[in-house]
XYZ file of C-alpha atoms in Angstrom:
119
model
C 0.000 0.000 0.000
C 1.271 3.478 -0.836
C 2.071 5.987 1.860
C -0.328 8.906 2.117
C 0.188 12.635 2.309
C -2.210 15.048 3.968
C -3.743 17.705 1.756
C -5.720 20.261 3.646
C -6.728 23.256 1.511
C -5.485 26.491 3.053
C -3.717 24.725 5.895
C -1.497 26.961 7.967
C -1.170 24.976 11.190
C 0.316 21.658 12.258
C -3.095 19.981 12.379
C -3.880 21.234 8.874
C -6.682 23.581 9.900
C -6.597 27.103 8.486
C -6.793 29.934 10.994
C -10.163 30.968 9.501
C -11.639 27.676 10.759
C -10.573 28.178 14.374
C -12.722 29.548 17.147
C -11.666 32.340 19.483
C -9.613 29.885 21.606
C -7.778 28.539 18.563
C -9.632 25.207 18.638
C -10.398 23.588 15.300
C -14.038 23.915 14.211
C -15.418 20.861 12.453
C -19.065 21.745 11.824
C -20.572 21.395 8.370
C -18.305 20.898 5.381
C -15.995 23.835 6.147
C -12.914 21.669 6.431
C -12.100 18.109 5.487
C -8.643 16.599 5.455
C -7.939 14.542 2.363
C -5.183 11.937 2.369
C -3.997 11.693 -1.228
C -2.203 8.594 -2.435
C 1.465 9.223 -3.143
C 2.108 7.987 -6.675
C 4.577 9.153 -9.301
C 3.581 12.021 -11.604
C 2.992 9.638 -14.502
C 0.009 8.296 -12.546
C -1.251 11.207 -10.449
C -0.839 14.988 -10.168
C -2.479 16.686 -7.163
C -2.929 20.460 -6.810
C -4.506 22.608 -4.115
C -6.642 25.590 -5.083
C -6.290 24.975 -8.826
C -8.739 26.669 -11.178
C -11.240 24.327 -12.804
C -11.617 26.576 -15.880
C -8.750 25.005 -17.879
C -10.482 21.630 -17.537
C -13.801 22.723 -19.084
C -14.629 23.384 -22.724
C -16.289 26.696 -21.780
C -13.144 27.788 -19.948
C -14.979 28.986 -16.846
C -14.885 27.917 -13.229
C -13.301 28.896 -9.952
C -10.879 26.854 -7.860
C -11.266 23.372 -6.453
C -10.093 22.799 -2.885
C -8.089 19.876 -4.285
C -7.722 18.890 -7.941
C -6.292 15.517 -8.940
C -5.409 14.493 -12.485
C -5.342 10.695 -12.720
C -3.543 8.876 -15.538
C -4.017 5.224 -14.534
C -6.870 3.072 -13.274
C -4.903 2.392 -10.096
C -4.570 6.130 -9.402
C -8.291 6.678 -10.020
C -9.226 3.855 -7.667
C -6.914 5.068 -4.916
C -7.992 8.709 -5.169
C -11.704 7.828 -5.046
C -11.114 5.449 -2.118
C -9.173 8.142 -0.225
C -11.911 10.704 -0.847
C -14.657 8.334 0.295
C -12.658 7.259 3.362
C -12.024 10.883 4.375
C -15.615 11.995 3.782
C -14.551 14.644 1.280
C -16.976 15.689 -1.456
C -15.672 14.650 -4.856
C -16.525 15.169 -8.500
C -15.191 13.111 -11.411
C -14.878 14.896 -14.754
C -13.704 13.726 -18.160
C -13.232 16.090 -21.096
C -15.105 18.929 -19.409
C -17.809 19.327 -22.055
C -21.317 20.159 -20.868
C -19.860 21.223 -17.528
C -20.450 24.626 -15.974
C -18.595 25.571 -12.796
C -19.337 28.763 -10.897
C -16.737 31.403 -10.065
C -16.726 30.173 -6.463
C -15.394 26.808 -7.657
C -15.977 23.459 -5.996
C -15.638 22.784 -2.272
C -13.993 19.384 -2.280
C -11.981 17.215 -4.619
C -12.211 17.402 -8.410
C -10.820 14.323 -10.154
C -9.855 14.805 -13.799
C -9.860 11.508 -15.685
C -6.871 11.412 -18.066
C -6.908 7.627 -18.633
């Protein structure tokens, strides 16, 4: 099994929680879907490329769309399986896209993981 790396969008603390998701005492808030830690599989770049805060626009035929919390380009079936399993296990929202046609993404982007199928 591959080792995992923690990807927490906007993380600026040891526990991965951004300061904006801390209460007045500095404790991590976990209500709603404000923050989810995603453990991405560590594979070589020929199989998987993971980016935080990447714009979705370049992956759509209309060329519009704000950032995804995490964007993963998968190039092998193994990478796709591992990324989906990691997302499900972590409870992170995820969206699988192919060529990006017939896909409209708002300027606010997508809160969660966008998986771009490059198989």
